[in-house]
């Protein structure tokens, strides 16, 4: 069977050399991120449908209204309190929200890259992150344009997804480094995810149960890992109830 040498396949060999250099890969992803941010500038949300809720609720909270008592809300409290804090620190505006969401979208790209890097190598990490940035981060492919990570339909969905991915990466680090500290971080991220939306919370909990099962199969102490995970899982939940009541 014929093989592809560098002389016979210069494009393929150049692509392989490119992907073997982390700095050039990160530079290409950052350039794409910046280009799509500029190309979609201020066209992320649909102000008439859905998105206005995520501006109105934190603004009302800063006027003295209480979530769940004065404001009906179907999701967890973490996102709206975070957005209300942003509006207190900066001005209440779409751009304030977009700036925070852009930072979180970039953080998600880093998480996707690191998760894929551990699971499948540098080339897979590059292409997974490339697909996320090119298709999902800024995508506005319907008449209602707020199905993206910059000004989304529901911030609880994007925040919950990011925390779920952070939980997954923490479990990766727990197994790679045999680290109970990483198990604690997995519990913390899963607990914060519990304060967003039910579906992302369920995903974080299921992958964590799988993580504990694999931890046991690897011959490590289940009791210590499960106890640490549970303590850090309930920490943000107890903190929320203490703050509220």
PDB file of C-alpha atoms in Angstrom, residues 13-189:
ATOM      1  CA  UNK A  13       2.201  17.139   6.036  1.00  0.00           C
ATOM      2  CA  UNK A  14       1.909  20.899   6.547  1.00  0.00           C
ATOM      3  CA  UNK A  15      -1.433  20.387   8.326  1.00  0.00           C
ATOM      4  CA  UNK A  16       0.119  17.745  10.594  1.00  0.00           C
ATOM      5  CA  UNK A  17       3.034  20.019  11.467  1.00  0.00           C
ATOM      6  CA  UNK A  18       0.578  22.849  12.145  1.00  0.00           C
ATOM      7  CA  UNK A  19      -1.511  20.731  14.523  1.00  0.00           C
ATOM      8  CA  UNK A  20       1.579  19.567  16.390  1.00  0.00           C
ATOM      9  CA  UNK A  21       2.281  23.152  17.435  1.00  0.00           C
ATOM     10  CA  UNK A  22      -0.119  24.175  20.209  1.00  0.00           C
ATOM     11  CA  UNK A  23       0.662  27.899  19.862  1.00  0.00           C
ATOM     12  CA  UNK A  24      -0.292  28.048  16.179  1.00  0.00           C
ATOM     13  CA  UNK A  25      -3.471  26.070  16.807  1.00  0.00           C
ATOM     14  CA  UNK A  26      -4.509  28.381  19.627  1.00  0.00           C
ATOM     15  CA  UNK A  27      -3.684  31.419  17.469  1.00  0.00           C
ATOM     16  CA  UNK A  28      -5.878  30.119  14.640  1.00  0.00           C
ATOM     17  CA  UNK A  29      -8.790  29.426  17.008  1.00  0.00           C
ATOM     18  CA  UNK A  30      -8.417  32.842  18.656  1.00  0.00           C
ATOM     19  CA  UNK A  31      -8.362  34.549  15.248  1.00  0.00           C
ATOM     20  CA  UNK A  32     -11.515  32.711  14.198  1.00  0.00           C
ATOM     21  CA  UNK A  33     -13.197  33.600  17.491  1.00  0.00           C
ATOM     22  CA  UNK A  34     -12.342  37.279  17.044  1.00  0.00           C
ATOM     23  CA  UNK A  35     -13.401  37.332  13.392  1.00  0.00           C
ATOM     24  CA  UNK A  36     -16.810  35.785  14.136  1.00  0.00           C
ATOM     25  CA  UNK A  37     -17.286  38.095  17.122  1.00  0.00           C
ATOM     26  CA  UNK A  38     -16.715  41.079  14.833  1.00  0.00           C
ATOM     27  CA  UNK A  39     -18.868  39.654  12.020  1.00  0.00           C
ATOM     28  CA  UNK A  40     -21.849  39.069  14.320  1.00  0.00           C
ATOM     29  CA  UNK A  41     -21.348  42.185  16.461  1.00  0.00           C
ATOM     30  CA  UNK A  42     -24.593  43.254  18.208  1.00  0.00           C
ATOM     31  CA  UNK A  43     -26.667  40.824  16.158  1.00  0.00           C
ATOM     32  CA  UNK A  44     -26.698  37.966  18.685  1.00  0.00           C
ATOM     33  CA  UNK A  45     -30.066  38.331  20.473  1.00  0.00           C
ATOM     34  CA  UNK A  46     -33.610  38.727  19.289  1.00  0.00           C
ATOM     35  CA  UNK A  47     -34.822  41.656  21.435  1.00  0.00           C
ATOM     36  CA  UNK A  48     -38.513  40.996  20.772  1.00  0.00           C
ATOM     37  CA  UNK A  49     -38.624  37.261  21.483  1.00  0.00           C
ATOM     38  CA  UNK A  50     -37.313  35.502  24.585  1.00  0.00           C
ATOM     39  CA  UNK A  51     -34.057  37.319  25.236  1.00  0.00           C
ATOM     40  CA  UNK A  52     -35.626  40.314  26.984  1.00  0.00           C
ATOM     41  CA  UNK A  53     -36.422  38.132  29.993  1.00  0.00           C
ATOM     42  CA  UNK A  54     -32.740  37.686  30.834  1.00  0.00           C
ATOM     43  CA  UNK A  55     -32.287  41.452  30.865  1.00  0.00           C
ATOM     44  CA  UNK A  56     -35.504  42.224  32.752  1.00  0.00           C
ATOM     45  CA  UNK A  57     -35.079  39.768  35.635  1.00  0.00           C
ATOM     46  CA  UNK A  58     -31.628  40.915  36.872  1.00  0.00           C
ATOM     47  CA  UNK A  59     -32.661  44.550  36.404  1.00  0.00           C
ATOM     48  CA  UNK A  60     -35.778  43.953  38.540  1.00  0.00           C
ATOM     49  CA  UNK A  61     -33.708  42.168  41.184  1.00  0.00           C
ATOM     50  CA  UNK A  62     -31.499  45.238  41.465  1.00  0.00           C
ATOM     51  CA  UNK A  63     -34.635  47.321  41.993  1.00  0.00           C
ATOM     52  CA  UNK A  64     -35.502  45.256  45.068  1.00  0.00           C
ATOM     53  CA  UNK A  65     -37.631  42.449  43.612  1.00  0.00           C
ATOM     54  CA  UNK A  66     -36.944  38.953  44.962  1.00  0.00           C
ATOM     55  CA  UNK A  67     -36.523  35.979  42.668  1.00  0.00           C
ATOM     56  CA  UNK A  68     -39.377  33.422  43.058  1.00  0.00           C
ATOM     57  CA  UNK A  69     -41.292  35.728  45.426  1.00  0.00           C
ATOM     58  CA  UNK A  70     -41.843  38.769  43.201  1.00  0.00           C
ATOM     59  CA  UNK A  71     -40.543  37.298  39.936  1.00  0.00           C
ATOM     60  CA  UNK A  72     -41.770  34.011  38.496  1.00  0.00           C
ATOM     61  CA  UNK A  73     -38.894  31.935  37.213  1.00  0.00           C
ATOM     62  CA  UNK A  74     -38.730  28.323  36.028  1.00  0.00           C
ATOM     63  CA  UNK A  75     -34.998  27.727  36.489  1.00  0.00           C
ATOM     64  CA  UNK A  76     -32.371  27.795  39.202  1.00  0.00           C
ATOM     65  CA  UNK A  77     -31.117  30.948  40.938  1.00  0.00           C
ATOM     66  CA  UNK A  78     -27.413  30.990  40.051  1.00  0.00           C
ATOM     67  CA  UNK A  79     -27.619  32.639  36.635  1.00  0.00           C
ATOM     68  CA  UNK A  80     -29.979  35.470  37.548  1.00  0.00           C
ATOM     69  CA  UNK A  81     -27.982  36.385  40.655  1.00  0.00           C
ATOM     70  CA  UNK A  82     -24.798  36.355  38.592  1.00  0.00           C
ATOM     71  CA  UNK A  83     -26.361  38.620  35.958  1.00  0.00           C
ATOM     72  CA  UNK A  84     -27.766  40.931  38.632  1.00  0.00           C
ATOM     73  CA  UNK A  85     -24.249  41.249  40.085  1.00  0.00           C
ATOM     74  CA  UNK A  86     -22.919  42.146  36.630  1.00  0.00           C
ATOM     75  CA  UNK A  87     -25.568  44.857  36.308  1.00  0.00           C
ATOM     76  CA  UNK A  88     -24.621  46.247  39.720  1.00  0.00           C
ATOM     77  CA  UNK A  89     -20.926  46.362  38.837  1.00  0.00           C
ATOM     78  CA  UNK A  90     -21.466  47.745  35.344  1.00  0.00           C
ATOM     79  CA  UNK A  91     -24.414  49.296  33.559  1.00  0.00           C
ATOM     80  CA  UNK A  92     -27.548  47.202  32.877  1.00  0.00           C
ATOM     81  CA  UNK A  93     -27.303  46.717  29.119  1.00  0.00           C
ATOM     82  CA  UNK A  94     -27.117  44.142  26.345  1.00  0.00           C
ATOM     83  CA  UNK A  95     -23.418  44.930  25.849  1.00  0.00           C
ATOM     84  CA  UNK A  96     -22.632  44.233  29.528  1.00  0.00           C
ATOM     85  CA  UNK A  97     -24.315  40.851  29.174  1.00  0.00           C
ATOM     86  CA  UNK A  98     -22.615  40.179  25.835  1.00  0.00           C
ATOM     87  CA  UNK A  99     -19.163  40.986  27.243  1.00  0.00           C
ATOM     88  CA  UNK A 100     -19.646  38.504  30.092  1.00  0.00           C
ATOM     89  CA  UNK A 101     -21.060  35.886  27.728  1.00  0.00           C
ATOM     90  CA  UNK A 102     -18.132  36.348  25.338  1.00  0.00           C
ATOM     91  CA  UNK A 103     -15.706  35.621  28.176  1.00  0.00           C
ATOM     92  CA  UNK A 104     -17.706  32.529  29.124  1.00  0.00           C
ATOM     93  CA  UNK A 105     -17.852  31.390  25.475  1.00  0.00           C
ATOM     94  CA  UNK A 106     -14.056  31.636  25.302  1.00  0.00           C
ATOM     95  CA  UNK A 107     -13.781  29.693  28.577  1.00  0.00           C
ATOM     96  CA  UNK A 108     -15.997  26.966  27.113  1.00  0.00           C
ATOM     97  CA  UNK A 109     -13.712  26.763  24.071  1.00  0.00           C
ATOM     98  CA  UNK A 110     -10.734  26.200  26.375  1.00  0.00           C
ATOM     99  CA  UNK A 111     -12.637  23.491  28.254  1.00  0.00           C
ATOM    100  CA  UNK A 112     -13.622  21.726  25.021  1.00  0.00           C
ATOM    101  CA  UNK A 113     -10.019  21.824  23.832  1.00  0.00           C
ATOM    102  CA  UNK A 114      -8.631  20.428  27.077  1.00  0.00           C
ATOM    103  CA  UNK A 115     -11.277  17.691  27.329  1.00  0.00           C
ATOM    104  CA  UNK A 116     -10.690  16.566  23.755  1.00  0.00           C
ATOM    105  CA  UNK A 117      -6.916  16.812  24.194  1.00  0.00           C
ATOM    106  CA  UNK A 118      -7.012  14.329  27.066  1.00  0.00           C
ATOM    107  CA  UNK A 119      -9.509  12.061  25.302  1.00  0.00           C
ATOM    108  CA  UNK A 120      -8.176  11.982  21.730  1.00  0.00           C
ATOM    109  CA  UNK A 121      -5.069  14.112  21.198  1.00  0.00           C
ATOM    110  CA  UNK A 122      -4.146  17.552  19.879  1.00  0.00           C
ATOM    111  CA  UNK A 123      -5.619  17.210  16.376  1.00  0.00           C
ATOM    112  CA  UNK A 124      -9.023  16.143  17.736  1.00  0.00           C
ATOM    113  CA  UNK A 125      -8.889  18.962  20.308  1.00  0.00           C
ATOM    114  CA  UNK A 126      -8.237  21.507  17.563  1.00  0.00           C
ATOM    115  CA  UNK A 127     -11.064  20.310  15.329  1.00  0.00           C
ATOM    116  CA  UNK A 128     -13.576  19.921  18.188  1.00  0.00           C
ATOM    117  CA  UNK A 129     -12.895  23.488  19.298  1.00  0.00           C
ATOM    118  CA  UNK A 130     -12.982  24.684  15.689  1.00  0.00           C
ATOM    119  CA  UNK A 131     -16.470  23.210  15.194  1.00  0.00           C
ATOM    120  CA  UNK A 132     -17.693  24.752  18.456  1.00  0.00           C
ATOM    121  CA  UNK A 133     -16.416  28.233  17.542  1.00  0.00           C
ATOM    122  CA  UNK A 134     -17.473  28.117  13.880  1.00  0.00           C
ATOM    123  CA  UNK A 135     -20.916  26.563  14.330  1.00  0.00           C
ATOM    124  CA  UNK A 136     -22.216  27.060  17.855  1.00  0.00           C
ATOM    125  CA  UNK A 137     -20.568  29.976  19.672  1.00  0.00           C
ATOM    126  CA  UNK A 138     -21.888  32.740  17.397  1.00  0.00           C
ATOM    127  CA  UNK A 139     -24.359  30.834  15.210  1.00  0.00           C
ATOM    128  CA  UNK A 140     -27.520  32.663  14.151  1.00  0.00           C
ATOM    129  CA  UNK A 141     -29.104  30.398  11.578  1.00  0.00           C
ATOM    130  CA  UNK A 142     -32.810  30.999  12.191  1.00  0.00           C
ATOM    131  CA  UNK A 143     -35.149  33.992  12.128  1.00  0.00           C
ATOM    132  CA  UNK A 144     -34.971  34.071  15.926  1.00  0.00           C
ATOM    133  CA  UNK A 145     -31.279  34.806  16.346  1.00  0.00           C
ATOM    134  CA  UNK A 146     -30.635  34.092  20.028  1.00  0.00           C
ATOM    135  CA  UNK A 147     -29.564  30.449  19.764  1.00  0.00           C
ATOM    136  CA  UNK A 148     -25.882  31.082  20.421  1.00  0.00           C
ATOM    137  CA  UNK A 149     -23.550  31.465  23.395  1.00  0.00           C
ATOM    138  CA  UNK A 150     -23.215  35.261  23.320  1.00  0.00           C
ATOM    139  CA  UNK A 151     -26.798  36.340  23.974  1.00  0.00           C
ATOM    140  CA  UNK A 152     -28.636  33.021  24.333  1.00  0.00           C
ATOM    141  CA  UNK A 153     -32.291  32.143  24.714  1.00  0.00           C
ATOM    142  CA  UNK A 154     -31.590  30.972  28.256  1.00  0.00           C
ATOM    143  CA  UNK A 155     -28.447  31.827  30.171  1.00  0.00           C
ATOM    144  CA  UNK A 156     -29.207  28.958  32.538  1.00  0.00           C
ATOM    145  CA  UNK A 157     -28.668  26.601  29.583  1.00  0.00           C
ATOM    146  CA  UNK A 158     -25.269  28.026  28.620  1.00  0.00           C
ATOM    147  CA  UNK A 159     -24.089  28.439  32.211  1.00  0.00           C
ATOM    148  CA  UNK A 160     -25.259  24.928  33.057  1.00  0.00           C
ATOM    149  CA  UNK A 161     -23.509  23.474  30.010  1.00  0.00           C
ATOM    150  CA  UNK A 162     -20.233  25.196  30.885  1.00  0.00           C
ATOM    151  CA  UNK A 163     -20.430  23.898  34.469  1.00  0.00           C
ATOM    152  CA  UNK A 164     -21.245  20.405  33.195  1.00  0.00           C
ATOM    153  CA  UNK A 165     -18.163  20.483  30.960  1.00  0.00           C
ATOM    154  CA  UNK A 166     -16.106  21.772  33.892  1.00  0.00           C
ATOM    155  CA  UNK A 167     -17.354  18.792  35.915  1.00  0.00           C
ATOM    156  CA  UNK A 168     -16.267  16.429  33.146  1.00  0.00           C
ATOM    157  CA  UNK A 169     -12.814  18.005  32.943  1.00  0.00           C
ATOM    158  CA  UNK A 170     -12.430  17.824  36.720  1.00  0.00           C
ATOM    159  CA  UNK A 171     -13.111  14.092  36.570  1.00  0.00           C
ATOM    160  CA  UNK A 172     -10.532  13.750  33.803  1.00  0.00           C
ATOM    161  CA  UNK A 173      -7.966  15.429  36.034  1.00  0.00           C
ATOM    162  CA  UNK A 174      -9.005  13.245  38.962  1.00  0.00           C
ATOM    163  CA  UNK A 175      -8.158  10.101  37.005  1.00  0.00           C
ATOM    164  CA  UNK A 176      -5.027  11.463  35.343  1.00  0.00           C
ATOM    165  CA  UNK A 177      -3.516  12.737  38.580  1.00  0.00           C
ATOM    166  CA  UNK A 178      -5.218  10.328  41.013  1.00  0.00           C
ATOM    167  CA  UNK A 179      -6.355  13.478  42.773  1.00  0.00           C
ATOM    168  CA  UNK A 180      -9.069  13.758  45.407  1.00  0.00           C
ATOM    169  CA  UNK A 181      -8.723  17.538  45.062  1.00  0.00           C
ATOM    170  CA  UNK A 182     -10.021  17.227  41.476  1.00  0.00           C
ATOM    171  CA  UNK A 183     -12.913  15.089  42.784  1.00  0.00           C
ATOM    172  CA  UNK A 184     -13.783  17.956  45.133  1.00  0.00           C
ATOM    173  CA  UNK A 185     -13.785  20.393  42.199  1.00  0.00           C
ATOM    174  CA  UNK A 186     -16.040  18.006  40.283  1.00  0.00           C
ATOM    175  CA  UNK A 187     -18.476  18.080  43.193  1.00  0.00           C
ATOM    176  CA  UNK A 188     -18.363  21.877  43.374  1.00  0.00           C
ATOM    177  CA  UNK A 189     -18.996  22.315  39.646  1.00  0.00           C
TER     178      UNK A 189
END
